[in-house]
Coordinates of C-alpha atoms and ligand atoms in Angstrom, one line a residue:
X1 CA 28.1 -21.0 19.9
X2 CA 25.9 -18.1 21.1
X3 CA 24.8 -18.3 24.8
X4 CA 21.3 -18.1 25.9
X5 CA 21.6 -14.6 26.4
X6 CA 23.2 -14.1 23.6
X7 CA 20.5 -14.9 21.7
X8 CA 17.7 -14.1 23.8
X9 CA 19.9 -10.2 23.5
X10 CA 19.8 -10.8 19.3
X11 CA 16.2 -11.5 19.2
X12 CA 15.5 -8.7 21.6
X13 CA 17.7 -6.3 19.3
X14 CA 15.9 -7.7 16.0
X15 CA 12.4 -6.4 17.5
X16 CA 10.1 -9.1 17.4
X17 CA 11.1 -10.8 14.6
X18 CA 11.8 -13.9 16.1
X19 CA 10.1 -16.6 16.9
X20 CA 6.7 -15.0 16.5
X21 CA 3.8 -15.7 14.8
X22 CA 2.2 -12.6 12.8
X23 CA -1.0 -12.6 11.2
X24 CA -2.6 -10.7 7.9
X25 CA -5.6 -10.8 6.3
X26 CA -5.4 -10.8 2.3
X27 CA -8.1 -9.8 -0.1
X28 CA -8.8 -11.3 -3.8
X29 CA -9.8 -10.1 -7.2
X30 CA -12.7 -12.3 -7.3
X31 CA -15.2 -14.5 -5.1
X32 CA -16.0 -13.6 -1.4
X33 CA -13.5 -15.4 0.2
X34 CA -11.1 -13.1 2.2
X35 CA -7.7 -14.9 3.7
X36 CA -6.8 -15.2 7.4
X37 CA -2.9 -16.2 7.2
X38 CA 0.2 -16.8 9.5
X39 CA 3.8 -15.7 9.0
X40 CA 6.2 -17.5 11.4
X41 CA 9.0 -15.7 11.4
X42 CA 11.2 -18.4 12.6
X43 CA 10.2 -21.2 10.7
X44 CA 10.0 -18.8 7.8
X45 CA 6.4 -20.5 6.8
X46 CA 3.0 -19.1 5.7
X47 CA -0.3 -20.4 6.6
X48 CA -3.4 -20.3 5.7
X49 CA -5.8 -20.3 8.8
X50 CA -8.9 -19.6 7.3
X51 CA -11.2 -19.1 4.3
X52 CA -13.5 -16.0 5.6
X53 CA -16.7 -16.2 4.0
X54 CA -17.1 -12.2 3.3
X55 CA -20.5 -10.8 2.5
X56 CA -17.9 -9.0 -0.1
X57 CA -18.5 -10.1 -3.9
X58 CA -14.8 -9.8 -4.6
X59 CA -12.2 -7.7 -2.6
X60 CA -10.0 -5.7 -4.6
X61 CA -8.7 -3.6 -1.9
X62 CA -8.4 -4.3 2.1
X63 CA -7.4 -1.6 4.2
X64 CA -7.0 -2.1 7.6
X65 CA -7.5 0.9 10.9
X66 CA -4.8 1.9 13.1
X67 CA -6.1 0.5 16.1
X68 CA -6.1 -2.5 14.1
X69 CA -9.7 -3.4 14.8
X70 CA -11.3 -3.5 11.5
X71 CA -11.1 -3.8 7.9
X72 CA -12.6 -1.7 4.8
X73 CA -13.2 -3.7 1.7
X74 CA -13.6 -2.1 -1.7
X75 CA -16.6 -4.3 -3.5
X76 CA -17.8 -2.8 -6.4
X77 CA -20.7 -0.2 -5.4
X78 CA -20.3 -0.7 -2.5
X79 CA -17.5 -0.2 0.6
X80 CA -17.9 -2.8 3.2
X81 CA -16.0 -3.1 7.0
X82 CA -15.8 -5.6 9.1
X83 CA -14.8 -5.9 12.6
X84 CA -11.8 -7.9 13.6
X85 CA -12.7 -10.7 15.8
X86 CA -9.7 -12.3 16.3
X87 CA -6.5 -12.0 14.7
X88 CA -7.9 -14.8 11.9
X89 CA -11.7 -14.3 12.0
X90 CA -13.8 -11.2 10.2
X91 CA -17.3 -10.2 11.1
X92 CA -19.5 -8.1 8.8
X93 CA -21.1 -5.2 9.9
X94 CA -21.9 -2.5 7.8
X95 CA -21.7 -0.8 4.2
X96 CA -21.7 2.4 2.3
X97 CA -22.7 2.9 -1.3
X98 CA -20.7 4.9 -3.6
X99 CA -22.5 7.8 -5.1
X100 CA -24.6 8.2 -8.6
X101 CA -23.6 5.7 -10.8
X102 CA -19.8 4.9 -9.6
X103 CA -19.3 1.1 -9.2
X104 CA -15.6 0.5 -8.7
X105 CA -14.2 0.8 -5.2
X106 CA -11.1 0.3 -6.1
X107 CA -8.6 1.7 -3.0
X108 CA -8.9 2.8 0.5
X109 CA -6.7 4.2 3.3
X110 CA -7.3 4.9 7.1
X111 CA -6.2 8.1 8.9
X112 CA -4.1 7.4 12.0
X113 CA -6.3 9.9 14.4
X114 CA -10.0 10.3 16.4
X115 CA -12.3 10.4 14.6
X116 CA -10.3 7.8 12.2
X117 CA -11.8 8.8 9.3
X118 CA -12.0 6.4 6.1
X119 CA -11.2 7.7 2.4
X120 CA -12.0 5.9 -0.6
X121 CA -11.5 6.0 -4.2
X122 CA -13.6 5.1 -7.2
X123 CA -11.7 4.5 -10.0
X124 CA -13.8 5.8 -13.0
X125 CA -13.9 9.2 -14.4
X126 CA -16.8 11.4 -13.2
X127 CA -16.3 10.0 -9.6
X128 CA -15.6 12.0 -6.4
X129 CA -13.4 10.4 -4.0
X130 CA -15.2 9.7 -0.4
X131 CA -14.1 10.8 2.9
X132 CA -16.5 7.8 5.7
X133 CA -17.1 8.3 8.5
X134 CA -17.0 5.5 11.1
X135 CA -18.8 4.7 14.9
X136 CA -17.1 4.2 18.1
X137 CA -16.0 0.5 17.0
X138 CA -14.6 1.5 13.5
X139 CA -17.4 0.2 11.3
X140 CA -18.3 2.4 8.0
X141 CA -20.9 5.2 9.0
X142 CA -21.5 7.7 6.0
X143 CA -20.2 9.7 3.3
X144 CA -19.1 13.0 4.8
X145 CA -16.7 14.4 1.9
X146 CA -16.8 14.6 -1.7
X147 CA -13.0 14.7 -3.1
X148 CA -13.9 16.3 -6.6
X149 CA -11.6 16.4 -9.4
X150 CA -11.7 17.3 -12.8
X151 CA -14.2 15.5 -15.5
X152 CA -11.4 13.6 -17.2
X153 CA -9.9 12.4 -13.3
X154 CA -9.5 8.6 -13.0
X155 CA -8.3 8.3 -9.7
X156 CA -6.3 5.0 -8.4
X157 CA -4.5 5.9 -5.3
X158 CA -5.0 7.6 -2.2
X159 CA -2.4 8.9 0.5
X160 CA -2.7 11.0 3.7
X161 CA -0.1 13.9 5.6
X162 CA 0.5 11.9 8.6
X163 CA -1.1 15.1 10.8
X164 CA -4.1 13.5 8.4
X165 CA -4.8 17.0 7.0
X166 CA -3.8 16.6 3.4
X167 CA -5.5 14.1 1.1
X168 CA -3.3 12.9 -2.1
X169 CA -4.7 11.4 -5.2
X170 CA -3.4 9.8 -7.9
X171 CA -4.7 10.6 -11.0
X172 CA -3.9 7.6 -13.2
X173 CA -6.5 8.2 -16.3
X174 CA -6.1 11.9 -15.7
X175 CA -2.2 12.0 -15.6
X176 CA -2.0 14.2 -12.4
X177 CA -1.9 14.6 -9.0
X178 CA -4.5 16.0 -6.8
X179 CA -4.0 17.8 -3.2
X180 CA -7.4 18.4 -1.0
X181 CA -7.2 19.2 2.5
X182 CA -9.4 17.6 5.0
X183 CA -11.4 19.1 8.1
X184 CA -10.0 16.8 10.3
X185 CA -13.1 17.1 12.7
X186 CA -15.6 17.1 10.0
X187 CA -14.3 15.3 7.2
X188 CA -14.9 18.3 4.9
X189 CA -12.5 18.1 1.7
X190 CA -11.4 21.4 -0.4
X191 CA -9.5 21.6 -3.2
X192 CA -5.7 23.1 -2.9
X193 CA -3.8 21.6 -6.2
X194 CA -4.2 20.2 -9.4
X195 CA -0.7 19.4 -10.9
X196 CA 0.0 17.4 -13.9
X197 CA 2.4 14.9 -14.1
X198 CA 4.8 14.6 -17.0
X199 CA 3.3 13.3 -20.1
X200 CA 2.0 9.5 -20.4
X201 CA 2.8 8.8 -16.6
X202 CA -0.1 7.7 -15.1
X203 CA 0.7 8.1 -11.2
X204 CA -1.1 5.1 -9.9
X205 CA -0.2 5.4 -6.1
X206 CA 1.2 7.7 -3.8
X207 CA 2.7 8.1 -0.2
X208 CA 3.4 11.3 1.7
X209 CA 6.9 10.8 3.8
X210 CA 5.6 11.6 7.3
X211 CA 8.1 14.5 8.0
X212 CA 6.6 16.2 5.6
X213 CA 8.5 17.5 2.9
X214 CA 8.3 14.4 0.1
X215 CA 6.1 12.5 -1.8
X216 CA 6.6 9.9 -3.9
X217 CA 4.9 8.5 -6.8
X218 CA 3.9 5.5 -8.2
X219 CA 4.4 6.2 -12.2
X220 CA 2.3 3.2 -13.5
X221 CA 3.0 3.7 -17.3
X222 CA 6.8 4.4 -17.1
X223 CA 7.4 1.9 -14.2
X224 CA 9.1 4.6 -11.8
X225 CA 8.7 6.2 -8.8
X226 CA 8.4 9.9 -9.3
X227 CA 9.9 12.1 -6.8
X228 CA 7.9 15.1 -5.1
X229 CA 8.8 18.0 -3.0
X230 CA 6.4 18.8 -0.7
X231 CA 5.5 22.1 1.0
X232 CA 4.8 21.5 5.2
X233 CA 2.5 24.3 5.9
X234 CA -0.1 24.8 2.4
X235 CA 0.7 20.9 1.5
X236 CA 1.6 21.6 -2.1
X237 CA 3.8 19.2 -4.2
X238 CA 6.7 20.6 -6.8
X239 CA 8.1 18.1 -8.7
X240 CA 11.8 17.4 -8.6
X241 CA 12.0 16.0 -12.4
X242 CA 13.7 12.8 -10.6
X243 CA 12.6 9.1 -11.4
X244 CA 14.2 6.0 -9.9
X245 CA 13.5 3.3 -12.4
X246 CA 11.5 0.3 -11.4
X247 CA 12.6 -1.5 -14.4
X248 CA 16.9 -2.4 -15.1
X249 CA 18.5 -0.2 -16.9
X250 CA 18.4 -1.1 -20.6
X251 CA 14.6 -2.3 -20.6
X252 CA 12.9 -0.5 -23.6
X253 CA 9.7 -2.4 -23.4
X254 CA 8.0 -0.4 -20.1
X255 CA 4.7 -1.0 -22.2
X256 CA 5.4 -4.4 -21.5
X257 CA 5.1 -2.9 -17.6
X258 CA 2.8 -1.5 -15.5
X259 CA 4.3 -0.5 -12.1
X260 CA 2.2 -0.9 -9.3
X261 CA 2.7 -0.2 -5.7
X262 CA 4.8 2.1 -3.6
X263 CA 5.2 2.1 0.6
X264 CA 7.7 2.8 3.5
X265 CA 8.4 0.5 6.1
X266 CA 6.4 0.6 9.1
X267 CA 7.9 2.3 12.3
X268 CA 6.3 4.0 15.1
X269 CA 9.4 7.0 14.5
X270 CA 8.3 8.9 12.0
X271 CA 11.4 8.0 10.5
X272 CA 11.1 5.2 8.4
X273 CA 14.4 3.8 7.0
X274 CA 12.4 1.7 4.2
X275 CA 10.5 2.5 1.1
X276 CA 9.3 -0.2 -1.0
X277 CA 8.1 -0.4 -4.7
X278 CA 6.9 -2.9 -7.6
X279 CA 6.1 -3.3 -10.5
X280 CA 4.5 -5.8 -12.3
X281 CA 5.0 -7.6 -15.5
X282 CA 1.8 -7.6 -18.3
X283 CA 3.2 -10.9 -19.6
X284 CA 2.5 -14.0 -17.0
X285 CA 5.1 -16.0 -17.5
X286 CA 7.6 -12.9 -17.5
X287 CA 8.6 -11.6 -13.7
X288 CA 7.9 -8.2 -12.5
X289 CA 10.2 -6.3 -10.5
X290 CA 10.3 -5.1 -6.8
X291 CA 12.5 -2.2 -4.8
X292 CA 13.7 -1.0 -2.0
X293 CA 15.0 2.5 -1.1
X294 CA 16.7 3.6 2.0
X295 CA 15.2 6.9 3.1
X296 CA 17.0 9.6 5.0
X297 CA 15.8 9.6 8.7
X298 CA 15.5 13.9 9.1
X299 CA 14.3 14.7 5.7
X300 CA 12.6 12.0 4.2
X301 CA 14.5 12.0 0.8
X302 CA 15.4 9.2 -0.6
X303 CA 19.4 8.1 0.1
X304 CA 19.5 5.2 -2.4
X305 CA 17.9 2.3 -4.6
X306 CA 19.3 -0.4 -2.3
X307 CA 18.3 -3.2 -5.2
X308 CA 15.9 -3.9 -8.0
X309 CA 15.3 -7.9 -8.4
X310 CA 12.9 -10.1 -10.3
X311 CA 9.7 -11.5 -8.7
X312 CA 8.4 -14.8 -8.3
X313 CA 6.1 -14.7 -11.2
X314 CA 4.8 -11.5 -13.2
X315 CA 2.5 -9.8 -10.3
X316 CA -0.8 -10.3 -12.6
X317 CA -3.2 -7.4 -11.8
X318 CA -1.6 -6.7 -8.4
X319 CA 2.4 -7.6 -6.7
X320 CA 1.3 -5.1 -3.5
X321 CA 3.6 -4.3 -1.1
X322 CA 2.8 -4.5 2.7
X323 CA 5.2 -3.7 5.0
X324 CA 5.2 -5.7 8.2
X325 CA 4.7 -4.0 11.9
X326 CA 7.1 -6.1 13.4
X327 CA 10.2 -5.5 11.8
X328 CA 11.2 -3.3 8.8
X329 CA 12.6 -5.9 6.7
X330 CA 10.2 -7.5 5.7
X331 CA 7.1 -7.1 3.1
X332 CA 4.3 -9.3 2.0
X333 CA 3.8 -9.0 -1.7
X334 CA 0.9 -10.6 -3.6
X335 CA 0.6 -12.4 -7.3
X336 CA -2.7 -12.1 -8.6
X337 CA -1.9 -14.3 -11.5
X338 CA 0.0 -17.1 -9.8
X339 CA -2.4 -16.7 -6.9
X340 CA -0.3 -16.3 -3.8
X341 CA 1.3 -14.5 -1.2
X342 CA 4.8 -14.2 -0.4
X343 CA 6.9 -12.6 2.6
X344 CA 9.9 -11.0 1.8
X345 CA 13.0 -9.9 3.9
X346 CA 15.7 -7.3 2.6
X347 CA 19.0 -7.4 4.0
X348 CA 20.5 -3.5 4.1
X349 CA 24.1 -3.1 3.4
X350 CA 24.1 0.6 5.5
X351 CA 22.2 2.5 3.3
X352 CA 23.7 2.0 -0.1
X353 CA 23.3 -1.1 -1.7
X354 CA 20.8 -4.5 -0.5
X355 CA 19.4 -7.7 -1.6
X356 CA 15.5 -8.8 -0.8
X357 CA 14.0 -12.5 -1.3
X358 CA 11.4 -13.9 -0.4
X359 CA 11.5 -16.2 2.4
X360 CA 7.8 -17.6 2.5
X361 CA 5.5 -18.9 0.0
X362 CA 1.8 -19.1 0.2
X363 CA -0.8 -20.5 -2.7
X364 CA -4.1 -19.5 -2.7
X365 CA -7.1 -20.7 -4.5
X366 CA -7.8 -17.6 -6.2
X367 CA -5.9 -14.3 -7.1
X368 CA -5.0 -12.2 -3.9
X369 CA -5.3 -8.4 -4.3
X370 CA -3.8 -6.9 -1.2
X371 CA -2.7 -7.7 2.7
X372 CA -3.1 -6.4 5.1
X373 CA -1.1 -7.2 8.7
X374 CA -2.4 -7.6 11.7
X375 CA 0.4 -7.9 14.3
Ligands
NAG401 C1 -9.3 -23.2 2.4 O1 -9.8 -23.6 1.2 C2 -9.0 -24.4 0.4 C3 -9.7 -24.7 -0.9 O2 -10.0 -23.6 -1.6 C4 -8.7 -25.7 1.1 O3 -7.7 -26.5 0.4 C5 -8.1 -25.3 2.5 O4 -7.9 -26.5 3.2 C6 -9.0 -24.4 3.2 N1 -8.3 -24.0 4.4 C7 -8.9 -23.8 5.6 C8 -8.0 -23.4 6.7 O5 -10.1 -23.9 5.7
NAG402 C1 -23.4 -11.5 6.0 O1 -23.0 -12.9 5.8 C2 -23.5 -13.7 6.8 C3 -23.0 -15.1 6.6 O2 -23.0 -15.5 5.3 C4 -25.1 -13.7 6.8 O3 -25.6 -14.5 7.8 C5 -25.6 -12.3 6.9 O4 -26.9 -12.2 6.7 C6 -24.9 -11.4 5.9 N1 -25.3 -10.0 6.3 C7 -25.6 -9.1 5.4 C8 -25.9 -7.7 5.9 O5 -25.5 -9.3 4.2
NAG403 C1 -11.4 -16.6 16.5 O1 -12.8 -16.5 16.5 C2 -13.5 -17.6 15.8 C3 -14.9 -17.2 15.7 O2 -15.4 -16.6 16.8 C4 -13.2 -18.8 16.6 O3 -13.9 -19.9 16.0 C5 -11.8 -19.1 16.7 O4 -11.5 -20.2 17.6 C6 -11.0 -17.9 17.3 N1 -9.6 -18.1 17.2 C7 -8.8 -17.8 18.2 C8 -7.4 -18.1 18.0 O5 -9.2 -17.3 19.3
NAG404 C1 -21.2 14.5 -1.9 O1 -21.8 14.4 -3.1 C2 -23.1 13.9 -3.1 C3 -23.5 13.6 -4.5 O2 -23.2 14.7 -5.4 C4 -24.0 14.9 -2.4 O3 -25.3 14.4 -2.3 C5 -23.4 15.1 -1.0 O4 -24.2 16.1 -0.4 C6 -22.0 15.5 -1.0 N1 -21.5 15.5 0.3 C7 -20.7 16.6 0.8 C8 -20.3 16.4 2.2 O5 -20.4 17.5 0.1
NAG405 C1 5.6 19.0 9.2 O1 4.4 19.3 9.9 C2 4.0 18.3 10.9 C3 2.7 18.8 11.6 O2 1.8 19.2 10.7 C4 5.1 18.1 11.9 O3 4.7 17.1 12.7 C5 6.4 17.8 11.2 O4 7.4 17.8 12.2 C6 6.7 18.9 10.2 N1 7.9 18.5 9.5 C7 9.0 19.2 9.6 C8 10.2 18.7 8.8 O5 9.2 20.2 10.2
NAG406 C1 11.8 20.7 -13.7 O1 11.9 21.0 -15.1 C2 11.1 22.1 -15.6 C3 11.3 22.1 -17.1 O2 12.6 22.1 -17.5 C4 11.6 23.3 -14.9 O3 10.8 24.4 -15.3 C5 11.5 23.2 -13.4 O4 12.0 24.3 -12.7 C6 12.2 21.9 -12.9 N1 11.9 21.7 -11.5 C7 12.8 21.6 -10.6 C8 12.3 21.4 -9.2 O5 14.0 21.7 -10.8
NAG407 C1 11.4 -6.8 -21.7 O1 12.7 -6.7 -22.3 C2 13.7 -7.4 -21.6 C3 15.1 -7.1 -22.2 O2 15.0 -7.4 -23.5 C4 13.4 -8.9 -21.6 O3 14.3 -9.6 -20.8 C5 12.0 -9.0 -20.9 O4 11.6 -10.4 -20.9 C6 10.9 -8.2 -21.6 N1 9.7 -8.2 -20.8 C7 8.5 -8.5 -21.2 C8 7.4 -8.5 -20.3 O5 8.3 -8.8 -22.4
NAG408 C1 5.1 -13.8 -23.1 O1 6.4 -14.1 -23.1 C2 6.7 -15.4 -23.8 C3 8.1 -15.7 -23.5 O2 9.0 -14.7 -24.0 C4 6.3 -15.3 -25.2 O3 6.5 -16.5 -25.9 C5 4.9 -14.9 -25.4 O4 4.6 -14.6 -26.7 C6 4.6 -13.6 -24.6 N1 3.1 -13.4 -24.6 C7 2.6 -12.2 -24.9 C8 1.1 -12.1 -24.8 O5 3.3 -11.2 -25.2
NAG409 C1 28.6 -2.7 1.1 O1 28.7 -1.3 0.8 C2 30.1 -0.8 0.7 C3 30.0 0.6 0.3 O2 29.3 1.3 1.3 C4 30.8 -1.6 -0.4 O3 32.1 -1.3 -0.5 C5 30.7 -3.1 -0.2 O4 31.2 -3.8 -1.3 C6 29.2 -3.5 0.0 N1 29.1 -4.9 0.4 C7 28.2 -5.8 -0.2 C8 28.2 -7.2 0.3 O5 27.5 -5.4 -1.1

């Protein structure tokens, strides 16, 4: 048996993943309710703490700042933030309308620096993507940059350089990917690439590693994760013709597929050793998949596919991946279609080969888009 300091010494080592309680707030596909939830991480157990009454119609996409004090909610024309209360409570306070006639605020992501800056995405072609600004508590002030793209440019995904100069978009009705880069003091977007992707792709989301010198790329119609070189100083992409499949090998039925999601793990390095990835199935009693991927610590590349497993159920419109703060291990993923939440822990065999489950389940009453954690 292990002796108290043992295993005092093991939790310490593990980070905080144990015996703590962690909080996330989830978003849903439809009605105004927005989830305030518990993860345990000893008892392995989700909870559902509260129903938030949102002045959001529906909330397809929750982004969360990095001091952690609000949220942003895509709802239709409209973006809407609210300032964290409490680790389970939401209150409203403001909203910005989307330009001309766009309608679908579809994604948004948070820079990491003064003046923390907001961008959103409209997903519909003819739209601009926003840069927002936000007051001295975090809540939603203005549009202060257009992100223009071509007229054909459905954009789904967003990322951000972690210096929070380079915008990213992901051109999923335009097959491309867009590079802008930001004033970082006045939010100021100009164009600095249009690349297209290879045919019939759809990049759907994105993430910039935070070294620098990769991007990856969510490849909705083919179900992989395209692989980017990126160039630190102009923050061009190349790309590296590599794919890692989201789908086992053999599948010929990606049409039967529509891959979703792509994120690393969360560390306060720059060096995360995680990415994650899924995809979801268009059939709902058929899984979808989900991924991890060790990543090299200097150079960001990626060092292996530790595993590609099943799902619960088939993801519906959204199996997002949110990686935890706590711990790198572990993810929340969503089902729209089976309405819940789940939290998932991989277990890394060096940086090879690996095996994820989920080790809490969480039904909800409606279909959950994204999470977002708290702590
Ligand atoms: C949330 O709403 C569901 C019904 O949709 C109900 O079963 C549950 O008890 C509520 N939970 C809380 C914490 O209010
Ligand atoms: C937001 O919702 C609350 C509670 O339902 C309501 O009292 C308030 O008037 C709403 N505010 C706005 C700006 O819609
Ligand atoms: C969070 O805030 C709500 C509303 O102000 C309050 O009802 C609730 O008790 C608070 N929860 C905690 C854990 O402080
Ligand atoms: C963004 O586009 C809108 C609509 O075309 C325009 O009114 C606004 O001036 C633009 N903002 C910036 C910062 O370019
Ligand atoms: C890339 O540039 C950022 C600053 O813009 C810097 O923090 C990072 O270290 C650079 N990456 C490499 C690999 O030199
Ligand atoms: C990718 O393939 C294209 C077409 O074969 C080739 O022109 C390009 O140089 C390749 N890119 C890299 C980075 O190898
Ligand atoms: C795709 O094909 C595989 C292999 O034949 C099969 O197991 C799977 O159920 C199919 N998926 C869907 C969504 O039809
Ligand atoms: C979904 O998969 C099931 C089981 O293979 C099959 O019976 C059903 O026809 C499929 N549904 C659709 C819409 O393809
Ligand atoms: C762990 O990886 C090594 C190779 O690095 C391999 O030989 C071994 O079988 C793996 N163990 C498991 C449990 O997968």
């Amino acid at each position: 048996m292990l002796s108290l300091t043992a295993t005092i010494l093991l939790g310490t080592l593990a980070g905080q993943a144990v015996g703590s309680v962690h909080h996330m707030f989830s978003g849903a596909f439809s009605g105004s309710t927005i989830y305030a939830i518990e993860f345990d991480d000893e008892s392995n157990s989700l909870t559902l703490v509260n129903n938030i009454t949102s002045n959001s119609s529906s909330s397809k996409w929750i982004a969360i700042d990095e001091r952690k004090q609000n949220i942003y909610v895509g709802d239709g024309a409209l973006y809407d933030s609210y300032a964290i209360t409490n680790s389970t409570s939401l209150e409203y306070s403001s909203s910005v309308a989307l330009l001309g006639s766009c309608s679908n605020a579809n994604y948004l992501i948070t820079s990491t620096a003064s003046p923390y800056f907001v961008f959103g995405a409209p997903y519909s072609t003819g739209c601009a993507g926003n840069v927002i600004s936000v007051d001295s508590s975090g809540a939603l002030v203005s549009i202060v940059g257009n992100i223009t793209y071509q007229s054909g440019a459905g954009v789904h995904g967003l990322a951000l350089s972690s210096d929070n100069k380079f915008v990213y978009s992901a051109d999923d009705m335009g097959n491309a990917v867009w590079v802008h880069s930001v004033d970082t003091t006045a939010g100021e977007v100009a164009e600095v690439q249009y690349l297209a992707a290879p045919t019939g792709v759809d990049p759907r989301h994105m993430v910039v590693h935070p070294k620098g010198l990769f991007a990856y790329v969510v490849f909705e119609a083919s179900s992989e994760i395209g692989v980017y070189y990126r160039d630190n100083n102009t923050g061009e992409l190349t790309y590296t013709n590599t794919t890692y499949p989201l789908l086992p090998t053999g599948f010929t039925n990606s049409s039967s597929y529509w891959a979703d999601e792509v994120m690393f793990s969360v560390t306060s390095t720059g060096s995360p050793k995680y990415m994650y990835a899924a995809t979801r199935s268009r059939n709902t009693t058929i899984p979808g998949y989900v991924s991890a991927f060790s990543i090299d610590a200097d150079t960001g590349a990626i060092i292996s596919q530790l595993f590609l497993t099943e799902t619960t159920n088939s993801g519906g419109s959204a199996n997002s991946v949110t990686s935890a703060p706590f711990a790198e291990e572990y993810f929340a993923i969503t089902d729209s279609a089976s309405n819940h939440v789940e939290v998932w822990k991989i277990t890394a065999n060096g940086t090879t080969t690996g095996t994820g489950e989920a080790v809490a389940h969480l039904d909800l009453a409606t279909g959950p888009s994204d999470v977002v954690w708290v702590d």
